[in-house]
PDB file of C-alpha atoms in Angstrom:
ATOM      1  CA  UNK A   1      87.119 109.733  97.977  1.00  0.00           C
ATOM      2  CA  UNK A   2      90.786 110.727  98.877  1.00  0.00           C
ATOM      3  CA  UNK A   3      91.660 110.689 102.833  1.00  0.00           C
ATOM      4  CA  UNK A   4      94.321 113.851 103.078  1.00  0.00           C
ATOM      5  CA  UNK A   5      96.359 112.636 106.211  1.00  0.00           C
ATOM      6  CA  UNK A   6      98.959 115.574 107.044  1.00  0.00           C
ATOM      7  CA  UNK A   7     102.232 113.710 104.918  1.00  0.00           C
ATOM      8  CA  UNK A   8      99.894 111.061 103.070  1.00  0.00           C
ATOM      9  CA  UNK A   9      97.190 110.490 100.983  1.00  0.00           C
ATOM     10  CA  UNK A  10      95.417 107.429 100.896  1.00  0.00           C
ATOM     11  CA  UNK A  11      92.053 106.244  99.214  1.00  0.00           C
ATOM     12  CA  UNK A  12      88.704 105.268 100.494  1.00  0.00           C
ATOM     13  CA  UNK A  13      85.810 102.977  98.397  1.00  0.00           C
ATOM     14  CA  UNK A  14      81.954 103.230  98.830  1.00  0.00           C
ATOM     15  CA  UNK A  15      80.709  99.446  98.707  1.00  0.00           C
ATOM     16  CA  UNK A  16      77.508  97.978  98.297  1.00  0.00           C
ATOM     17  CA  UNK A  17      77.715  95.448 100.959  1.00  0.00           C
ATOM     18  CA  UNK A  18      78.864  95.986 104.221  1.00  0.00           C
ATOM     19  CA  UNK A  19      82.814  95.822 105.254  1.00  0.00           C
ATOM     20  CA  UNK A  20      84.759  95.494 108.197  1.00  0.00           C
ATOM     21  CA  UNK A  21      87.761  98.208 108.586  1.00  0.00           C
ATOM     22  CA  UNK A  22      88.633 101.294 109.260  1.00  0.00           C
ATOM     23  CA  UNK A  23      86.337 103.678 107.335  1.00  0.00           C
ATOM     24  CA  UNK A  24      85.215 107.709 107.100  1.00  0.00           C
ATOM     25  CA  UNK A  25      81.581 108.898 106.253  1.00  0.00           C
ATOM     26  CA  UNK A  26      80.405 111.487 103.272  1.00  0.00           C
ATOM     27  CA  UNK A  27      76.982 112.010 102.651  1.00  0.00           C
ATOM     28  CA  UNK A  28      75.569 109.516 104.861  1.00  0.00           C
ATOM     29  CA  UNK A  29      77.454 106.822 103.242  1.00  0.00           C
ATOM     30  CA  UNK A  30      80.395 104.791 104.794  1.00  0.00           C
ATOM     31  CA  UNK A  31      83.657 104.675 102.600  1.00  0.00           C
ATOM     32  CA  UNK A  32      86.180 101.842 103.672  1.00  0.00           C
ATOM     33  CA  UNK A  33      90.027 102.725 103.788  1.00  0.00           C
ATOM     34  CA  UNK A  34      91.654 101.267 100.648  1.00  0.00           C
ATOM     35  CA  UNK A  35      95.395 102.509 100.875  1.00  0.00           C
ATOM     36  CA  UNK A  36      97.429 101.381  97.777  1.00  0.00           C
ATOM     37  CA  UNK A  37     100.722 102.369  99.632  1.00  0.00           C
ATOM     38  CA  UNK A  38     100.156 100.354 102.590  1.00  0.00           C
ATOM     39  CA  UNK A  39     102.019  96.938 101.750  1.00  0.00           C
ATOM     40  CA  UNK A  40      99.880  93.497 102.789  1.00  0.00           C
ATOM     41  CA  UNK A  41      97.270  95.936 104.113  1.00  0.00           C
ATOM     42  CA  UNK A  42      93.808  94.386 103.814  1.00  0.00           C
ATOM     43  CA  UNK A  43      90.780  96.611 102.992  1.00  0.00           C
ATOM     44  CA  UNK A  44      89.882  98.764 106.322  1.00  0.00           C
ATOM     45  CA  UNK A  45      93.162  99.253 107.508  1.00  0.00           C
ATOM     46  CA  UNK A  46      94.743 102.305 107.764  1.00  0.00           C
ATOM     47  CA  UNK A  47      98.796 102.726 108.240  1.00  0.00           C
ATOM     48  CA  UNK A  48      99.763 103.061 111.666  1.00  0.00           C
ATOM     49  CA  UNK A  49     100.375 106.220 112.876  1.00  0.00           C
ATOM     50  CA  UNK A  50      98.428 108.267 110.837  1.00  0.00           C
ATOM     51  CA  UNK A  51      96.348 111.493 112.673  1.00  0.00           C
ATOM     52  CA  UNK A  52      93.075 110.296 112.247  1.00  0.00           C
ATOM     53  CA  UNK A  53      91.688 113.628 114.089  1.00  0.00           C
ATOM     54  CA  UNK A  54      93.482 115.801 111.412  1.00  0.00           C
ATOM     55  CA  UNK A  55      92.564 113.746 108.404  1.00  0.00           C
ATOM     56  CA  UNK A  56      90.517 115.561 105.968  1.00  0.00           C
ATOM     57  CA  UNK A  57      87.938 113.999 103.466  1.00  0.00           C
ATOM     58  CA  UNK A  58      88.240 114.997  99.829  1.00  0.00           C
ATOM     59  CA  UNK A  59      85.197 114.415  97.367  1.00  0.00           C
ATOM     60  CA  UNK A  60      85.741 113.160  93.854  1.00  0.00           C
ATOM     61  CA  UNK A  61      83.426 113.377  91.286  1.00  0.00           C
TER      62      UNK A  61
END
């Protein structure tokens, strides 16, 4: 899935085992933040500063 942040865009992954971070829900399933842009970020973390409230989820199939 894509996270649309108002400026950014940024990635989220579906795993099959459970992992710690920041993460957004579609379908009943739990998609961790992977953001390629974010330098030295681990997986779950989200750049600082980003509107959470106004981030929209975007599906890819």
């Amino acid at each position: 899935m894509l996270i649309y942040y108002p400026g950014h865009l940024a990635a989220a992954v579906h795993f099959n085992e459970e992992m710690k971070g920041d993460s957004f829900v579609l379908d009943d399933e739990p998609y961790v933040v992977c953001d390629p842009t974010y330098i030295g970020a681990d997986i779950g973390m989200q750049i600082p500063g980003m509107d959470i409230d106004a981030a929209r989820v975007i599906a890819i199939e």
